[in-house]
mmCIF file of C-alpha atoms in Angstrom:
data_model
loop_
_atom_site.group_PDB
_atom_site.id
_atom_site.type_symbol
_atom_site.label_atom_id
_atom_site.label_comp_id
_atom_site.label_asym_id
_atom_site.label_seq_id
_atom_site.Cartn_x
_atom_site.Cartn_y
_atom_site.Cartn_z
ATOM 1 C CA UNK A 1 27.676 10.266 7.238
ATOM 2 C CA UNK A 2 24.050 8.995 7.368
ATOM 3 C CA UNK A 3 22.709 8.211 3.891
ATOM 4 C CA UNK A 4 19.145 7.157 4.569
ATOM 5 C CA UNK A 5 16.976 6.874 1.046
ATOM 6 C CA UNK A 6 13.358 6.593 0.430
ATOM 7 C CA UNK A 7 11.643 5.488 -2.858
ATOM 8 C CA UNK A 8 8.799 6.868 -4.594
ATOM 9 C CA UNK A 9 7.165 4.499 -7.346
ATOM 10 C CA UNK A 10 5.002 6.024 -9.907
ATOM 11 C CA UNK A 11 2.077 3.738 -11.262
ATOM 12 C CA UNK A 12 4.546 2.318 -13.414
ATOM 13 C CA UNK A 13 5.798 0.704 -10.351
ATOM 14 C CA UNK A 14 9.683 2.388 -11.725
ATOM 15 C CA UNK A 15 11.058 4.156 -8.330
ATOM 16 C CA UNK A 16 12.170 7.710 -7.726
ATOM 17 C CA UNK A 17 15.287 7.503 -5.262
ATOM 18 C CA UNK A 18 15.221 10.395 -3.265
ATOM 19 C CA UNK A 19 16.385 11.256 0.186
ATOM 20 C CA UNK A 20 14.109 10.507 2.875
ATOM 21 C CA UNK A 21 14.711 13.639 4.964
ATOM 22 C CA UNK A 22 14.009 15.905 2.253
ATOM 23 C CA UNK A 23 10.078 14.478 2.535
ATOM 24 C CA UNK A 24 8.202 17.103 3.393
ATOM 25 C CA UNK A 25 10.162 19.870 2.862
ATOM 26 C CA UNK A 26 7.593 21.202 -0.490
ATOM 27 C CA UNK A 27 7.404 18.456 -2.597
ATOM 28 C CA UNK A 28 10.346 16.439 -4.715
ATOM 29 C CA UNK A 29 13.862 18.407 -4.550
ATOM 30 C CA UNK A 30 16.565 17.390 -6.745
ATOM 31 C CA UNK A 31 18.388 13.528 -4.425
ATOM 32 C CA UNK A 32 21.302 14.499 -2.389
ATOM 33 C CA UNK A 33 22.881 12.840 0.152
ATOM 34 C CA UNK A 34 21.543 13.899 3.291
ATOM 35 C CA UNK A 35 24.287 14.794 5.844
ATOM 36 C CA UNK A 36 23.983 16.126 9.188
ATOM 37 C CA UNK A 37 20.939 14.152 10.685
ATOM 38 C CA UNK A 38 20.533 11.481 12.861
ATOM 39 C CA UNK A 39 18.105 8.483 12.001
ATOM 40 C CA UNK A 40 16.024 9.861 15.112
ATOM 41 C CA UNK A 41 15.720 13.203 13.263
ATOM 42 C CA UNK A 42 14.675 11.303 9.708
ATOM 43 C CA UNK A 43 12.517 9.250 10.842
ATOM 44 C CA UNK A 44 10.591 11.877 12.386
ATOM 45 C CA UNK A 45 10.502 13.612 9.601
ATOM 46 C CA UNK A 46 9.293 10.824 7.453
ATOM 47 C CA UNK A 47 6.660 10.442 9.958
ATOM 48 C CA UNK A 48 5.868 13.979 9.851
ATOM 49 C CA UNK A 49 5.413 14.033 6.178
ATOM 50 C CA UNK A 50 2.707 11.334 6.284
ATOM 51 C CA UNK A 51 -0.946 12.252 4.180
ATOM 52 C CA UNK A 52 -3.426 13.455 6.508
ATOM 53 C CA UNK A 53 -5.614 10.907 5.322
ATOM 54 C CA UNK A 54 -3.102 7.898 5.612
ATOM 55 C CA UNK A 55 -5.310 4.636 7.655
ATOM 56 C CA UNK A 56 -2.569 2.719 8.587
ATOM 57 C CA UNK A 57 -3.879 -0.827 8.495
ATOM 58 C CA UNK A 58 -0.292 -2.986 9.226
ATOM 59 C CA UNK A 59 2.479 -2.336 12.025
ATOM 60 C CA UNK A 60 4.660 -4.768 12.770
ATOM 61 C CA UNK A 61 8.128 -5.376 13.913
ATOM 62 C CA UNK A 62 10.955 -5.249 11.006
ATOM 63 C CA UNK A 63 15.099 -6.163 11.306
ATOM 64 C CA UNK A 64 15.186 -2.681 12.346
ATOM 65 C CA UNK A 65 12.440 -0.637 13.820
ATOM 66 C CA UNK A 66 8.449 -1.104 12.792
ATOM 67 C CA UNK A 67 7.313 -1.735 9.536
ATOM 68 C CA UNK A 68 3.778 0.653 8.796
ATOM 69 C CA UNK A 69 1.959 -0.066 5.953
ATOM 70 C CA UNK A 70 -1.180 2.130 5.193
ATOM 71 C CA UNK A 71 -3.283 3.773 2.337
ATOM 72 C CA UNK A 72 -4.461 6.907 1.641
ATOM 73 C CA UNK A 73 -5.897 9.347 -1.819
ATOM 74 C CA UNK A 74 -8.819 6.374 -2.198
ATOM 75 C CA UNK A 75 -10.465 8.108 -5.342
ATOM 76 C CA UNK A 76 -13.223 5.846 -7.574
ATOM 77 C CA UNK A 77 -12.280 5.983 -11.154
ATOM 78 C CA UNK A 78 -14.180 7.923 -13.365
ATOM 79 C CA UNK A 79 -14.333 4.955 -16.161
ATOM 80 C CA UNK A 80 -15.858 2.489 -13.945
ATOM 81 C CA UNK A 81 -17.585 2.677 -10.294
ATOM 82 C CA UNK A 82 -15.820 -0.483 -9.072
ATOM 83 C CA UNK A 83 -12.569 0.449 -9.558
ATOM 84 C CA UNK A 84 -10.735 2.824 -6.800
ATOM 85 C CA UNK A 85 -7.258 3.939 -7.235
ATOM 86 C CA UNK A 86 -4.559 4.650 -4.331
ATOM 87 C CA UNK A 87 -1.122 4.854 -2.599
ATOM 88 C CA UNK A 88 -0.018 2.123 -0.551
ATOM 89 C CA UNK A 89 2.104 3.594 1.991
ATOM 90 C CA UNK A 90 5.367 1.531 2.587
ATOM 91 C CA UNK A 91 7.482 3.032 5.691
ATOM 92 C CA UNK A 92 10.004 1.618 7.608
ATOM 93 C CA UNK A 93 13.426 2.554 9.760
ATOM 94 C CA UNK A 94 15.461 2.390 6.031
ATOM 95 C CA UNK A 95 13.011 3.533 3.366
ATOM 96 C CA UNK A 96 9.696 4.712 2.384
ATOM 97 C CA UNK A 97 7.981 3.234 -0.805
ATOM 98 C CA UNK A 98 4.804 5.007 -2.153
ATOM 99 C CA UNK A 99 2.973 2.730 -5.038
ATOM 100 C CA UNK A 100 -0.301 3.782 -6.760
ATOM 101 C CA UNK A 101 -2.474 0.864 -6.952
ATOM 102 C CA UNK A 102 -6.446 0.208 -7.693
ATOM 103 C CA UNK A 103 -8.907 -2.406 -6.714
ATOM 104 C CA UNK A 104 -11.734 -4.045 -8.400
ATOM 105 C CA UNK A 105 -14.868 -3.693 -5.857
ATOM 106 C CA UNK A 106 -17.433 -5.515 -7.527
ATOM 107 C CA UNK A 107 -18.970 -8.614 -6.664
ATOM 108 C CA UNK A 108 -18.512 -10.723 -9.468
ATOM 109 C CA UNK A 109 -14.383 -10.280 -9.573
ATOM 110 C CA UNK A 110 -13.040 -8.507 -6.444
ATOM 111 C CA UNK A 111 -9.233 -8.078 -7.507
ATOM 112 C CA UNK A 112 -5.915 -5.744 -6.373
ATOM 113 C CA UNK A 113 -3.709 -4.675 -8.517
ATOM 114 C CA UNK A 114 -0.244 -4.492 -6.418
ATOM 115 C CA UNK A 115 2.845 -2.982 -8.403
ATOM 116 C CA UNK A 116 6.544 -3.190 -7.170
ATOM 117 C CA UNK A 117 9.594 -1.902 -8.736
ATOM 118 C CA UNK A 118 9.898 -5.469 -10.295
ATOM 119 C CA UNK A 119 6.390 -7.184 -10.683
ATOM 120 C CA UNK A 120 2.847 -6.358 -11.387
ATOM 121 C CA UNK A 121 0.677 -8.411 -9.136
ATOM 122 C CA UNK A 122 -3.129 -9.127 -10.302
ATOM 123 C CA UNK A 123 -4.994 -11.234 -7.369
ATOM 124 C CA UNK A 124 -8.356 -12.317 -7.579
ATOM 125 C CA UNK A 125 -9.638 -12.109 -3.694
ATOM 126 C CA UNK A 126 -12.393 -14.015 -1.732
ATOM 127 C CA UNK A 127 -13.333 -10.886 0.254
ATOM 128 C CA UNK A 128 -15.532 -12.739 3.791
ATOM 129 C CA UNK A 129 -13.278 -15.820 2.864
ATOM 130 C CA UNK A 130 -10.173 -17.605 4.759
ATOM 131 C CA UNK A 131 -7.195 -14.946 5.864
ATOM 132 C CA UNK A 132 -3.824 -16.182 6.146
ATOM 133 C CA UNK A 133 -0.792 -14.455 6.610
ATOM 134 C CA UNK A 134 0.012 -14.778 2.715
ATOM 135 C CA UNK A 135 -3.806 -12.853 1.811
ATOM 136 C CA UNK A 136 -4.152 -10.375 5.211
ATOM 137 C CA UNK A 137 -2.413 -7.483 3.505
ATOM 138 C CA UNK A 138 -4.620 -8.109 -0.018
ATOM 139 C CA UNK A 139 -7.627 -7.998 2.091
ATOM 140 C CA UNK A 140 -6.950 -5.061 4.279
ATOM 141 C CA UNK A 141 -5.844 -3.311 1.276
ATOM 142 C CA UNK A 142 -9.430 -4.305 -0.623
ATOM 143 C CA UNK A 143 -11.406 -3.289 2.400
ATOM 144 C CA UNK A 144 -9.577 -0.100 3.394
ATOM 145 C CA UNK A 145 -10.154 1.242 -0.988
ATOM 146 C CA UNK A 146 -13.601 -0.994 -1.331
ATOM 147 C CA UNK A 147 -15.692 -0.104 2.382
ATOM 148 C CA UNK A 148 -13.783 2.621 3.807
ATOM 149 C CA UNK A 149 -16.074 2.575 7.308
ATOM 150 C CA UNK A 150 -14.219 -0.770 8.450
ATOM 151 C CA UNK A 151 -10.803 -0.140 7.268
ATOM 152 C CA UNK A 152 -8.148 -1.402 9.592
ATOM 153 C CA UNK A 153 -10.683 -4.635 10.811
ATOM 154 C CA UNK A 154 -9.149 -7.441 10.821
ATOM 155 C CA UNK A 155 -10.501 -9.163 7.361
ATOM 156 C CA UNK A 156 -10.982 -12.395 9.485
ATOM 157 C CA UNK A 157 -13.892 -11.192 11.395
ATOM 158 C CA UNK A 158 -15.955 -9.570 8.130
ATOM 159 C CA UNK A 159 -17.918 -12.628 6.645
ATOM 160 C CA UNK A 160 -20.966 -11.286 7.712
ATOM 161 C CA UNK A 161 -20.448 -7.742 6.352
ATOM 162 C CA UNK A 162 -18.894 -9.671 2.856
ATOM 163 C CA UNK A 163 -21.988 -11.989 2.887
ATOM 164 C CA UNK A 164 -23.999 -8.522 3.347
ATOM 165 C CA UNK A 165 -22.777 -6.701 0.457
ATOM 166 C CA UNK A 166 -23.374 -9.440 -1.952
ATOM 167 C CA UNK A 167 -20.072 -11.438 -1.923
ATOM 168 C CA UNK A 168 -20.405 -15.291 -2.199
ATOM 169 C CA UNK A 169 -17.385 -15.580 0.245
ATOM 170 C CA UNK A 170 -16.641 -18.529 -2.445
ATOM 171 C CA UNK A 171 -14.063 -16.986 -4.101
ATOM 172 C CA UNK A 172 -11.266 -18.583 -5.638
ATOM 173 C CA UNK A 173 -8.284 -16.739 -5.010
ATOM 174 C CA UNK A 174 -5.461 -16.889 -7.572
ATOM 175 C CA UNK A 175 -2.522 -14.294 -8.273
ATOM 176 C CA UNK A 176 -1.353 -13.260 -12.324
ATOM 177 C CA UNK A 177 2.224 -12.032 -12.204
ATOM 178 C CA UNK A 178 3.366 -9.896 -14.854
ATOM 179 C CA UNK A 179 6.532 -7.943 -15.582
ATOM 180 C CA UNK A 180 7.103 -4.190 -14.164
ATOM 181 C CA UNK A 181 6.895 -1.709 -17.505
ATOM 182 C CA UNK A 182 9.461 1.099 -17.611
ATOM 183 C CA UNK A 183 8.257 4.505 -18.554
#
């Protein structure tokens, strides 16, 4: 029996377990195990289920299958125009991870917020600054949420359009970890 799982993390960053094949299929049922489907027929499911406005901004190759990142429901808050909120799509051959995250835009302390089931992640970014593979996700996250029109660009090649919106492309970047709260 295939028992393939998925995880849905409320803002908390605290994970609903629920079967991946039942994504889809009008909203969150009640976790069973899901028998009678092949990982073919799952996967394309999960990939069926994605938001219509999902921008995937990462593929790449995982231990088994592709790993997709992407983000989609981009809404400003209401308290403050700099600040967007989100859901960072997390898919892969073995799970599916939704997280609701939010972004600082402004110029003067461009920051994402990232939330796992364990950590809270604050980062300070250097949007137009150095990418490495340890910031590229931060920054396509922060561009995707911040300047919609060049999501999925490769951060790398946007100094000019940082440098353009006001950014000092000076940065420092620096990371706050803090613990996950339970609900």
């Amino acid at each position: 029996m295939l028992r393939s799982w998925c995880c849905i993390a409320n803002s908390a960053g605290m994970g609903l377990r629920m079967p991946m094949a039942l994504l889809g299929l009008g909203g969150l049922i009640w976790a069973q195990p899901v028998s009678g489907f092949d990982r073919e027929q799952v996967l394309e499911r999960m990939r069926q289920s994605r938001p219509a406005d999902l921008k995937v901004l990462i593929e790449r190759p995982a231990p088994v299958g592709t790993l997709s990142i992407g983000i989609y429901g981009v809404k400003p808050a209401p308290s403050n125009p700099d600040t967007r909120s989100y859901s960072l799509w997390e898919e892969s051959a073995s799970h599916l991870n939704v997280y609701v995250e939010s972004v600082n835009c402004s110029t003067e302390k461009p920051l994402r917020v990232k939330r796992t089931p364990s950590a809270v992640y604050v980062r300070t970014l250097n949007p137009g600054g150095p990418i490495t593979d340890v910031n590229r996700e931060d920054h396509l996250v922060w561009w995707a949420a911040c300047v919609p029109e060049v999501a999925g660009t490769d951060p790398a090649t946007l100094r000019q359009k940082a440098l353009d919106l006001g950014f000092s492309t000076l940065i420092p970047e620096q990371q706050e970890q803090l613990p996950a709260l339970a609900r």
